[in-house]
Short mmCIF file of C-alpha atoms and ligand atoms in Angstrom, two decimals:
data_model
loop_
_atom_site.label_atom_id
_atom_site.label_comp_id
_atom_site.label_asym_id
_atom_site.label_seq_id
_atom_site.Cartn_x
_atom_site.Cartn_y
_atom_site.Cartn_z
CA MET A 1 -11.15 159.82 12.29
CA THR A 2 -10.92 157.91 9.05
CA GLU A 3 -8.29 158.51 6.40
CA LEU A 4 -9.89 158.00 3.00
CA SER A 5 -7.05 158.93 0.69
CA GLY A 6 -4.02 156.69 0.54
CA GLY A 7 -5.35 153.63 2.34
CA PRO A 8 -8.34 151.53 3.18
CA ALA A 9 -10.94 153.11 5.44
CA LEU A 10 -9.16 152.05 8.61
CA PRO A 11 -9.74 154.13 11.71
CA GLN A 12 -6.73 156.42 11.92
CA GLU A 13 -6.15 155.93 15.61
CA ARG A 14 -3.76 154.31 18.04
CA ARG A 15 -5.49 151.58 20.02
CA VAL A 16 -3.78 149.30 22.51
CA VAL A 17 -6.22 146.67 23.77
CA THR A 18 -3.86 143.81 24.76
CA ALA A 19 -0.23 143.39 25.72
CA ILE A 20 2.00 143.91 22.69
CA PRO A 21 2.39 141.34 21.23
CA GLY A 22 -1.11 140.12 22.18
CA PRO A 23 -2.23 136.50 22.66
CA LYS A 24 -3.13 135.83 19.01
CA SER A 25 0.21 137.25 17.85
CA GLN A 26 1.98 135.08 20.41
CA GLU A 27 0.21 131.99 19.12
CA LEU A 28 1.20 132.84 15.56
CA GLN A 29 4.75 133.55 16.71
CA ALA A 30 4.96 130.04 18.21
CA ARG A 31 3.85 128.56 14.86
CA ARG A 32 6.28 130.83 13.06
CA LEU A 33 9.21 129.76 15.22
CA ALA A 34 8.49 126.12 14.35
CA ALA A 35 8.04 126.70 10.62
CA VAL A 36 10.09 129.75 9.58
CA ALA A 37 13.88 129.66 9.37
CA GLY A 38 15.59 131.27 12.34
CA GLY A 39 17.76 133.48 10.14
CA VAL A 40 14.74 135.58 9.20
CA GLY A 41 14.09 138.00 12.07
CA SER A 42 11.29 140.46 12.88
CA VAL A 43 11.60 143.78 14.69
CA LEU A 44 8.34 143.22 16.58
CA PRO A 45 6.42 139.91 16.39
CA VAL A 46 3.02 141.56 16.12
CA PHE A 47 1.11 139.88 13.29
CA THR A 48 -0.59 142.28 10.89
CA ALA A 49 -4.27 141.97 9.98
CA ARG A 50 -4.77 145.23 8.04
CA ALA A 51 -2.83 148.41 7.41
CA GLY A 52 -3.44 151.77 5.77
CA GLY A 53 -2.85 155.49 6.13
CA GLY A 54 -0.65 155.82 9.19
CA VAL A 55 -1.61 152.67 11.11
CA LEU A 56 -0.95 148.93 11.33
CA GLU A 57 -3.77 146.86 12.81
CA ASP A 58 -2.79 143.54 14.39
CA VAL A 59 -4.63 140.24 14.81
CA ASP A 60 -5.48 141.13 18.42
CA GLY A 61 -7.25 144.36 17.45
CA ASN A 62 -4.41 146.70 18.43
CA SER A 63 -3.77 149.62 16.11
CA LEU A 64 -0.16 150.79 15.97
CA ILE A 65 1.02 154.15 14.68
CA ASP A 66 3.36 153.32 11.82
CA PHE A 67 6.73 155.12 11.85
CA GLY A 68 8.34 152.41 9.70
CA SER A 69 6.36 151.97 6.45
CA GLY A 70 7.77 148.43 6.21
CA ILE A 71 11.25 150.00 5.92
CA ALA A 72 10.39 152.97 3.70
CA VAL A 73 8.13 151.03 1.32
CA ALA A 74 4.51 152.03 2.04
CA SER A 75 5.14 155.72 1.28
CA VAL A 76 1.69 156.09 -0.29
CA GLY A 77 0.20 154.12 2.63
CA ASN A 78 -0.70 150.45 2.64
CA SER A 79 -3.26 149.38 0.05
CA ALA A 80 -3.50 152.89 -1.37
CA GLU A 81 -6.62 153.32 -3.49
CA ALA A 82 -4.88 153.77 -6.85
CA VAL A 83 -2.48 150.90 -6.14
CA VAL A 84 -5.34 148.52 -5.29
CA ARG A 85 -7.44 149.67 -8.25
CA ARG A 86 -4.70 149.31 -10.84
CA ALA A 87 -3.12 146.15 -9.42
CA SER A 88 -6.55 144.45 -9.08
CA ALA A 89 -7.44 145.21 -12.69
CA GLN A 90 -4.09 143.82 -13.77
CA LEU A 91 -4.53 140.70 -11.60
CA ALA A 92 -7.81 140.00 -13.37
CA ALA A 93 -6.35 140.64 -16.86
CA PHE A 94 -3.16 138.55 -16.61
CA THR A 95 -0.60 137.91 -13.90
CA HIS A 96 2.53 136.93 -15.80
CA THR A 97 3.83 136.34 -19.28
CA CYS A 98 7.49 137.11 -18.57
CA PHE A 99 8.56 140.34 -20.25
CA MET A 100 11.38 138.41 -21.93
CA VAL A 101 8.80 136.09 -23.58
CA THR A 102 5.93 138.40 -24.57
CA PRO A 103 6.07 142.03 -23.36
CA TYR A 104 3.26 144.25 -22.02
CA GLU A 105 2.58 147.97 -21.84
CA GLY A 106 2.79 148.39 -18.05
CA TYR A 107 6.53 147.66 -18.03
CA VAL A 108 7.15 150.26 -20.74
CA GLU A 109 4.97 152.81 -18.95
CA VAL A 110 6.92 152.38 -15.70
CA CYS A 111 10.18 152.94 -17.61
CA GLU A 112 8.68 156.06 -19.21
CA GLU A 113 7.67 157.38 -15.78
CA LEU A 114 11.12 156.63 -14.38
CA ALA A 115 12.69 158.66 -17.18
CA LYS A 116 10.46 161.59 -16.22
CA VAL A 117 10.87 161.61 -12.45
CA THR A 118 14.57 160.74 -12.01
CA PRO A 119 17.22 163.51 -11.99
CA GLY A 120 18.45 164.95 -15.31
CA ASP A 121 16.78 165.60 -18.65
CA HIS A 122 19.12 163.50 -20.81
CA ALA A 123 17.94 160.43 -22.75
CA LYS A 124 17.26 157.64 -20.24
CA LYS A 125 16.33 153.97 -20.27
CA SER A 126 15.40 151.55 -17.49
CA ALA A 127 15.37 147.84 -16.72
CA LEU A 128 13.06 146.38 -14.08
CA PHE A 129 13.79 143.79 -11.39
CA ASN A 130 12.23 142.40 -8.19
CA SER A 131 14.28 143.65 -5.27
CA GLY A 132 16.66 146.42 -4.35
CA ALA A 133 19.63 144.07 -4.17
CA GLU A 134 18.86 142.78 -7.66
CA ALA A 135 18.77 146.34 -8.99
CA VAL A 136 22.18 147.10 -7.44
CA GLU A 137 23.63 143.87 -8.87
CA ASN A 138 22.39 144.87 -12.30
CA ALA A 139 23.74 148.41 -12.00
CA VAL A 140 27.17 146.82 -11.46
CA LYS A 141 26.72 144.53 -14.47
CA ILE A 142 25.72 147.48 -16.65
CA ALA A 143 28.58 149.70 -15.44
CA ARG A 144 31.12 146.91 -16.04
CA ALA A 145 29.75 146.21 -19.51
CA TYR A 146 29.88 149.92 -20.37
CA THR A 147 33.32 150.76 -18.96
CA LYS A 148 34.95 147.35 -19.53
CA ARG A 149 36.46 147.87 -16.07
CA GLN A 150 35.93 145.78 -12.93
CA ALA A 151 36.47 147.70 -9.68
CA VAL A 152 33.50 149.01 -7.71
CA VAL A 153 33.85 151.70 -5.02
CA VAL A 154 31.47 151.92 -2.06
CA PHE A 155 31.50 153.85 1.21
CA ASP A 156 31.83 153.38 4.95
CA HIS A 157 28.38 152.76 6.51
CA GLY A 158 26.91 151.87 3.10
CA TYR A 159 24.12 149.31 2.67
CA HIS A 160 23.20 147.76 -0.66
CA GLY A 161 21.62 144.36 0.04
CA ARG A 162 22.06 140.76 1.12
CA THR A 163 22.92 138.85 -2.08
CA ASN A 164 26.52 137.79 -2.54
CA LEU A 165 27.65 140.82 -4.53
CA THR A 166 25.60 143.27 -2.46
CA MET A 167 26.84 141.78 0.84
CA ALA A 168 30.30 142.67 -0.39
CA LEU A 169 29.09 146.20 -1.14
CA THR A 170 27.49 146.50 2.32
CA ALA A 171 29.73 147.80 5.10
CA LYS A 172 28.34 146.26 8.28
CA ASN A 173 29.33 142.74 9.34
CA MET A 174 26.56 141.84 11.83
CA PRO A 175 23.93 140.79 10.94
CA TYR A 176 24.42 141.10 7.19
CA LYS A 177 27.70 139.34 6.39
CA ASN A 178 29.01 137.38 9.36
CA GLY A 179 29.75 133.80 8.33
CA PHE A 180 28.41 134.25 4.79
CA GLY A 181 31.68 134.76 2.90
CA PRO A 182 33.63 134.49 0.68
CA PHE A 183 32.50 137.75 -0.82
CA ALA A 184 32.71 139.02 -4.38
CA PRO A 185 36.08 140.49 -5.39
CA GLU A 186 37.01 143.95 -6.76
CA ILE A 187 35.00 145.89 -4.18
CA TYR A 188 36.75 148.82 -2.43
CA ARG A 189 35.47 150.90 0.48
CA VAL A 190 36.33 154.56 1.09
CA PRO A 191 35.33 157.16 3.72
CA VAL A 192 32.05 159.07 3.63
CA ALA A 193 31.41 162.61 4.93
CA TYR A 194 29.75 161.75 8.26
CA SER A 195 29.61 165.22 9.81
CA TYR A 196 28.65 164.26 13.34
CA ARG A 197 31.63 161.93 13.71
CA TRP A 198 34.20 163.67 11.51
CA PRO A 199 37.39 163.97 13.63
CA THR A 200 38.21 167.57 12.67
CA GLY A 201 34.61 168.80 12.87
CA PRO A 202 31.63 169.19 10.56
CA GLU A 203 32.93 172.30 8.78
CA ASN A 204 35.92 170.39 7.36
CA CYS A 205 34.04 167.20 6.69
CA ALA A 206 32.98 167.46 3.03
CA ALA A 207 36.35 168.70 1.75
CA GLU A 208 38.47 166.29 3.80
CA ALA A 209 36.28 163.24 3.25
CA SER A 210 36.05 163.75 -0.51
CA ALA A 211 39.83 164.36 -0.72
CA GLN A 212 40.50 161.17 1.25
CA ALA A 213 38.07 159.12 -0.82
CA ILE A 214 39.48 160.42 -4.10
CA ASP A 215 43.05 159.89 -2.92
CA MET A 216 42.31 156.29 -1.96
CA ILE A 217 40.60 155.60 -5.28
CA SER A 218 43.45 157.16 -7.24
CA LYS A 219 46.34 155.68 -5.27
CA GLN A 220 45.04 152.29 -4.14
CA ILE A 221 42.80 151.20 -7.02
CA GLY A 222 43.60 153.50 -9.94
CA ALA A 223 40.69 155.52 -11.30
CA GLU A 224 41.16 153.87 -14.69
CA ASN A 225 40.23 150.52 -13.17
CA VAL A 226 36.98 151.69 -11.60
CA ALA A 227 33.70 150.78 -13.31
CA ALA A 228 31.33 152.33 -10.76
CA ILE A 229 31.11 154.40 -7.61
CA ILE A 230 27.92 153.51 -5.72
CA ILE A 231 26.53 155.69 -2.95
CA GLU A 232 23.25 156.21 -1.11
CA PRO A 233 22.67 159.99 -1.17
CA ILE A 234 21.47 159.60 2.42
CA LEU A 235 22.95 156.43 3.91
CA GLY A 236 19.99 154.44 5.24
CA GLU A 237 20.73 151.28 7.23
CA GLY A 238 24.11 152.78 8.15
CA GLY A 239 22.40 155.46 10.27
CA PHE A 240 20.54 158.02 8.14
CA ILE A 241 23.83 159.76 7.45
CA GLU A 242 23.46 162.77 5.16
CA PRO A 243 26.88 163.27 3.56
CA ALA A 244 28.07 166.81 4.35
CA LYS A 245 27.00 169.25 1.62
CA GLY A 246 29.54 169.28 -1.18
CA PHE A 247 30.62 165.66 -0.77
CA LEU A 248 28.24 164.12 -3.30
CA PRO A 249 28.93 166.74 -6.01
CA ALA A 250 32.71 166.29 -5.49
CA ILE A 251 32.50 162.51 -5.87
CA ALA A 252 30.15 162.78 -8.87
CA GLN A 253 32.56 165.22 -10.55
CA PHE A 254 35.52 162.93 -9.90
CA ALA A 255 33.58 160.05 -11.46
CA LYS A 256 32.75 162.18 -14.50
CA ASP A 257 36.36 163.31 -14.95
CA ASN A 258 37.56 159.72 -14.87
CA GLY A 259 34.97 157.89 -16.97
CA ILE A 260 33.53 156.15 -13.90
CA VAL A 261 29.80 155.40 -13.78
CA PHE A 262 28.30 157.27 -10.80
CA VAL A 263 25.47 155.21 -9.31
CA ALA A 264 23.04 156.68 -6.78
CA ASP A 265 21.38 153.94 -4.73
CA GLU A 266 18.04 155.64 -4.02
CA ILE A 267 16.29 152.45 -2.97
CA GLN A 268 15.50 153.87 0.47
CA THR A 269 15.60 157.62 -0.32
CA GLY A 270 13.64 157.64 -3.58
CA PHE A 271 10.07 158.48 -4.54
CA CYS A 272 9.26 161.52 -2.36
CA ARG A 273 10.66 160.02 0.84
CA THR A 274 13.03 162.95 1.45
CA GLY A 275 10.61 165.65 0.29
CA GLN A 276 11.97 165.56 -3.25
CA TRP A 277 11.48 162.92 -5.93
CA PHE A 278 15.05 161.77 -5.29
CA ALA A 279 17.56 162.74 -2.62
CA CYS A 280 20.14 163.59 -5.33
CA ASP A 281 17.89 166.47 -6.38
CA ASP A 282 18.85 168.29 -3.18
CA GLU A 283 22.32 169.25 -4.46
CA GLY A 284 21.45 169.00 -8.16
CA VAL A 285 23.55 165.86 -8.56
CA VAL A 286 22.65 163.95 -11.73
CA PRO A 287 23.75 160.32 -11.41
CA ASP A 288 24.64 158.22 -14.45
CA LEU A 289 22.58 155.36 -13.05
CA ILE A 290 20.03 155.31 -10.26
CA THR A 291 18.69 152.24 -8.47
CA THR A 292 15.16 152.32 -7.05
CA ALA A 293 12.83 149.86 -5.27
CA LYS A 294 10.84 150.08 -1.99
CA GLY A 295 8.56 153.15 -2.39
CA ILE A 296 8.20 152.67 -6.15
CA ALA A 297 5.24 150.27 -6.07
CA GLY A 298 3.24 150.78 -2.86
CA GLY A 299 4.39 147.48 -1.36
CA LEU A 300 4.59 145.19 -4.37
CA PRO A 301 8.03 143.87 -5.24
CA LEU A 302 9.53 145.99 -8.00
CA ALA A 303 12.95 147.55 -8.54
CA ALA A 304 14.66 149.42 -11.34
CA VAL A 305 17.93 150.61 -12.77
CA THR A 306 17.47 153.86 -14.67
CA GLY A 307 20.17 155.84 -16.40
CA ARG A 308 21.88 157.32 -19.40
CA ALA A 309 20.60 155.53 -22.49
CA ASP A 310 24.09 154.79 -23.84
CA ILE A 311 25.19 153.22 -20.55
CA MET A 312 21.95 151.27 -20.13
CA ASP A 313 22.32 149.90 -23.68
CA ALA A 314 25.88 148.64 -23.12
CA PRO A 315 25.01 145.02 -22.17
CA HIS A 316 24.24 142.67 -25.10
CA SER A 317 20.58 141.75 -25.72
CA GLY A 318 19.59 138.97 -23.31
CA GLY A 319 22.32 140.00 -20.86
CA LEU A 320 19.83 141.47 -18.38
CA GLY A 321 16.60 139.97 -17.13
CA GLY A 322 15.00 137.41 -14.86
CA THR A 323 11.71 135.49 -14.87
CA TYR A 324 9.71 137.94 -12.78
CA GLY A 325 11.49 141.26 -13.32
CA GLY A 326 8.88 143.96 -13.98
CA ASN A 327 5.94 141.69 -13.11
CA PRO A 328 2.75 143.19 -14.62
CA VAL A 329 0.90 143.44 -11.28
CA ALA A 330 3.90 145.16 -9.66
CA CYS A 331 4.11 147.55 -12.66
CA ALA A 332 0.41 148.41 -12.32
CA ALA A 333 0.98 149.05 -8.61
CA ALA A 334 3.92 151.32 -9.42
CA LEU A 335 1.80 153.37 -11.81
CA GLY A 336 -0.84 153.70 -9.06
CA SER A 337 1.81 154.65 -6.55
CA ILE A 338 3.37 157.35 -8.78
CA GLU A 339 -0.13 158.67 -9.58
CA THR A 340 -0.81 158.96 -5.82
CA MET A 341 2.48 160.77 -5.22
CA ARG A 342 1.56 163.36 -7.83
CA GLU A 343 -2.09 163.73 -6.84
CA LEU A 344 -1.48 164.10 -3.13
CA ASP A 345 1.78 166.06 -3.61
CA LEU A 346 3.62 163.69 -1.32
CA ASN A 347 6.84 165.69 -1.59
CA ALA A 348 5.09 168.54 0.21
CA LYS A 349 3.72 166.08 2.80
CA ALA A 350 7.21 164.72 3.43
CA ARG A 351 8.57 168.24 3.94
CA ARG A 352 5.77 168.98 6.41
CA ILE A 353 6.60 165.78 8.30
CA GLU A 354 10.23 166.97 8.54
CA GLU A 355 9.13 170.34 9.87
CA ILE A 356 6.97 168.82 12.60
CA MET A 357 9.41 166.10 13.57
CA LYS A 358 12.53 168.23 13.67
CA ALA A 359 10.87 170.93 15.79
CA ARG A 360 9.62 168.40 18.33
CA LEU A 361 12.87 166.42 18.38
CA ALA A 362 14.90 169.61 18.91
CA LYS A 363 12.85 170.33 22.04
CA MET A 364 13.49 166.78 23.28
CA ALA A 365 17.22 167.16 22.57
CA ALA A 366 17.31 170.31 24.69
CA GLN A 367 16.12 168.22 27.65
CA HIS A 368 17.94 164.94 27.00
CA ASP A 369 21.64 165.08 26.21
CA ILE A 370 21.63 161.47 25.00
CA ILE A 371 20.26 162.87 21.73
CA GLY A 372 23.58 163.62 20.06
CA ASP A 373 22.31 164.46 16.58
CA ILE A 374 19.02 164.99 14.75
CA ARG A 375 19.22 164.54 11.01
CA GLY A 376 17.60 163.41 7.79
CA ARG A 377 15.24 165.00 5.33
CA GLY A 378 11.53 164.78 4.65
CA ALA A 379 9.97 161.68 6.16
CA MET A 380 13.41 160.09 6.66
CA ILE A 381 14.41 161.46 10.06
CA ALA A 382 16.59 160.02 12.81
CA VAL A 383 18.16 160.72 16.16
CA GLU A 384 21.62 159.41 17.00
CA LEU A 385 21.83 158.44 20.67
CA VAL A 386 25.00 158.77 22.72
CA LYS A 387 26.05 158.32 26.32
CA SER A 388 25.47 161.46 28.40
CA GLY A 389 28.16 164.10 27.94
CA THR A 390 30.05 162.09 25.27
CA LYS A 391 29.74 161.02 21.65
CA ASP A 392 30.01 157.35 22.59
CA PRO A 393 27.27 155.39 20.83
CA ASN A 394 24.40 154.34 23.07
CA PRO A 395 22.82 151.23 21.54
CA GLN A 396 21.35 150.25 24.93
CA ALA A 397 19.24 153.41 25.19
CA THR A 398 18.28 153.02 21.52
CA ALA A 399 16.97 149.49 22.06
CA ALA A 400 15.21 150.51 25.28
CA LEU A 401 13.50 153.46 23.57
CA ALA A 402 12.36 151.34 20.63
CA LYS A 403 10.97 148.77 23.04
CA ALA A 404 9.11 151.39 25.08
CA CYS A 405 7.58 152.82 21.89
CA HIS A 406 6.49 149.37 20.72
CA GLN A 407 4.77 148.70 24.07
CA GLU A 408 2.76 151.90 23.66
CA GLY A 409 1.68 151.07 20.11
CA LEU A 410 4.23 153.03 18.07
CA MET A 411 6.18 151.16 15.41
CA VAL A 412 9.75 152.53 15.22
CA LEU A 413 12.93 151.08 13.74
CA THR A 414 16.58 151.38 14.67
CA CYS A 415 19.65 151.45 12.42
CA GLY A 416 23.27 152.55 12.32
CA THR A 417 26.67 150.89 12.25
CA TYR A 418 26.73 151.20 16.05
CA GLY A 419 23.02 150.31 16.51
CA ASN A 420 22.45 153.69 18.14
CA VAL A 421 20.12 155.43 15.69
CA LEU A 422 16.36 155.58 16.14
CA ARG A 423 14.83 156.22 12.73
CA PHE A 424 11.43 157.45 11.61
CA LEU A 425 9.98 156.56 8.22
CA PRO A 426 6.24 157.21 8.46
CA PRO A 427 3.97 156.73 5.45
CA LEU A 428 3.84 160.12 3.71
CA VAL A 429 0.03 160.08 4.02
CA ILE A 430 0.08 159.88 7.83
CA GLY A 431 -2.21 162.42 9.56
CA GLU A 432 -0.58 165.19 11.61
CA ASP A 433 -2.46 164.16 14.75
CA LEU A 434 -1.02 160.64 14.55
CA LEU A 435 2.43 162.03 13.82
CA ASN A 436 2.25 164.20 16.94
CA GLU A 437 0.86 161.36 19.03
CA GLY A 438 3.80 159.20 17.96
CA LEU A 439 6.19 161.98 18.95
CA ASP A 440 4.43 162.27 22.34
CA ILE A 441 5.18 158.58 22.90
CA ILE A 442 8.85 159.10 22.06
CA GLU A 443 8.99 162.07 24.43
CA THR A 444 7.47 160.04 27.28
CA ALA A 445 9.77 157.10 26.54
CA LEU A 446 12.81 159.40 26.71
CA ALA A 447 11.68 160.77 30.06
CA GLY A 448 11.22 157.23 31.35
CA LEU A 449 14.72 155.96 30.48
N1 PLZ B 1 19.94 149.60 -1.05
C1 PLZ B 1 19.87 151.76 0.09
O1 PLZ B 1 18.05 150.50 1.86
C2 PLZ B 1 17.16 147.77 1.62
C3 PLZ B 1 17.04 146.22 4.25
C4 PLZ B 1 16.48 145.55 5.42
P1 PLZ B 1 16.13 144.85 -0.97
N2 PLZ B 1 17.10 148.27 2.94
C5 PLZ B 1 16.36 147.50 3.93
C6 PLZ B 1 17.17 144.26 5.70
O2 PLZ B 1 17.61 144.11 6.86
O3 PLZ B 1 17.24 143.40 4.81
C7 PLZ B 1 18.13 148.43 0.66
C8 PLZ B 1 18.53 149.77 0.84
C9 PLZ B 1 19.44 150.34 -0.05
C10 PLZ B 1 19.58 148.32 -1.24
C11 PLZ B 1 18.66 147.71 -0.41
C12 PLZ B 1 18.27 146.30 -0.69
O4 PLZ B 1 16.94 146.23 -1.09
O5 PLZ B 1 14.83 145.13 -1.67
O6 PLZ B 1 16.00 144.56 0.51
O7 PLZ B 1 16.95 143.83 -1.67
#
């Protein structure tokens, strides 16, 4: 079967013809180990030749089912038709002028689209950057310029990037922070409503967690000193933690009451990933600023800060920027990516993926008590694995399952503060047969543990 929409005409099939990684990948891996810095890791050293729809084809001719999308990036599929068409035309027209030197329409068009698709119908403006971390850094700059305050509040299990400021915002030490300090000052971390692990149970989680967070902000920092509260509406790297319903609105309201800029980091959750344009839409939360990247541009590097026009305009002219921010080819790709999301109704596809995955995973959980929790929304679904009969994290089983899936030609990723979450982020254009075949592999791998 060939998937024609949302990817090159690659056979949409799983095909395992060598060991994984195969001989050509192993040869490339040897070259890589000699030439590429050891600090840059790879989940699976299978070298990609082509990718599209729901598959990754490697240099040995294996075709892997893709449950990773390059960490939630290729939502429209790799090399989606509209992305290739628009980016190619832009490549031929011009590749770079620097928007800060002579501007171009594509940048403006992306900002116009962002104003339309992000939550809220107030006046909005955007600024474009290259990476998620850069967007988060700039959201902090903008919030500090607007509030003339310094403190930034983040949450347990939060992830916001690997630059110096965003390392400080990120919760987990290994591998993100260890040995890389000193970290930026004026960052404060408070509890998040993690239902599965809330000591007094899920029903009390939202109220107690928001009360604790607000109490800590008020008593330890002073709300009047806080420029921004930054939260992922579903915490990604930290374990696909959906804050208990009511938590996000309570924190957003507290921010509003205290003149604090509420920033939703939707870098992983944004652009149809959760079955809505943005995960904040789920509880009708309207952030003051929203950071986006990953899914925005079909694989080209682009990121944005979008928000209330008065807040976005707070920094002085020339205060925001960067040589490549809003590169014209990346902007063209973003316009192609957003066009594809609308045309193929990728929100509906993501919701269908959730339906299929959650039903199958629930059946697996009934047979395997190491599945402690199934959670997530849309095409952002995870299982948290525990030791039998307990809630103790089971990173060993998680690693073993991921490995077994990789051997069978299914790309899966892990995450979580305790390394015990197996996460699924398929391209939203994946076919249902491939999705089910991937789930079959997970089911077999569970039985084989
Ligand atoms: N905010 C919510 O998910 C990136 C990181 C993978 P960059 N997540 C994947 C890794 O190990 O580096 C991410 C995110 C959220 C910010 C970021 C950072 O985005 O584009 O990687 O800088």
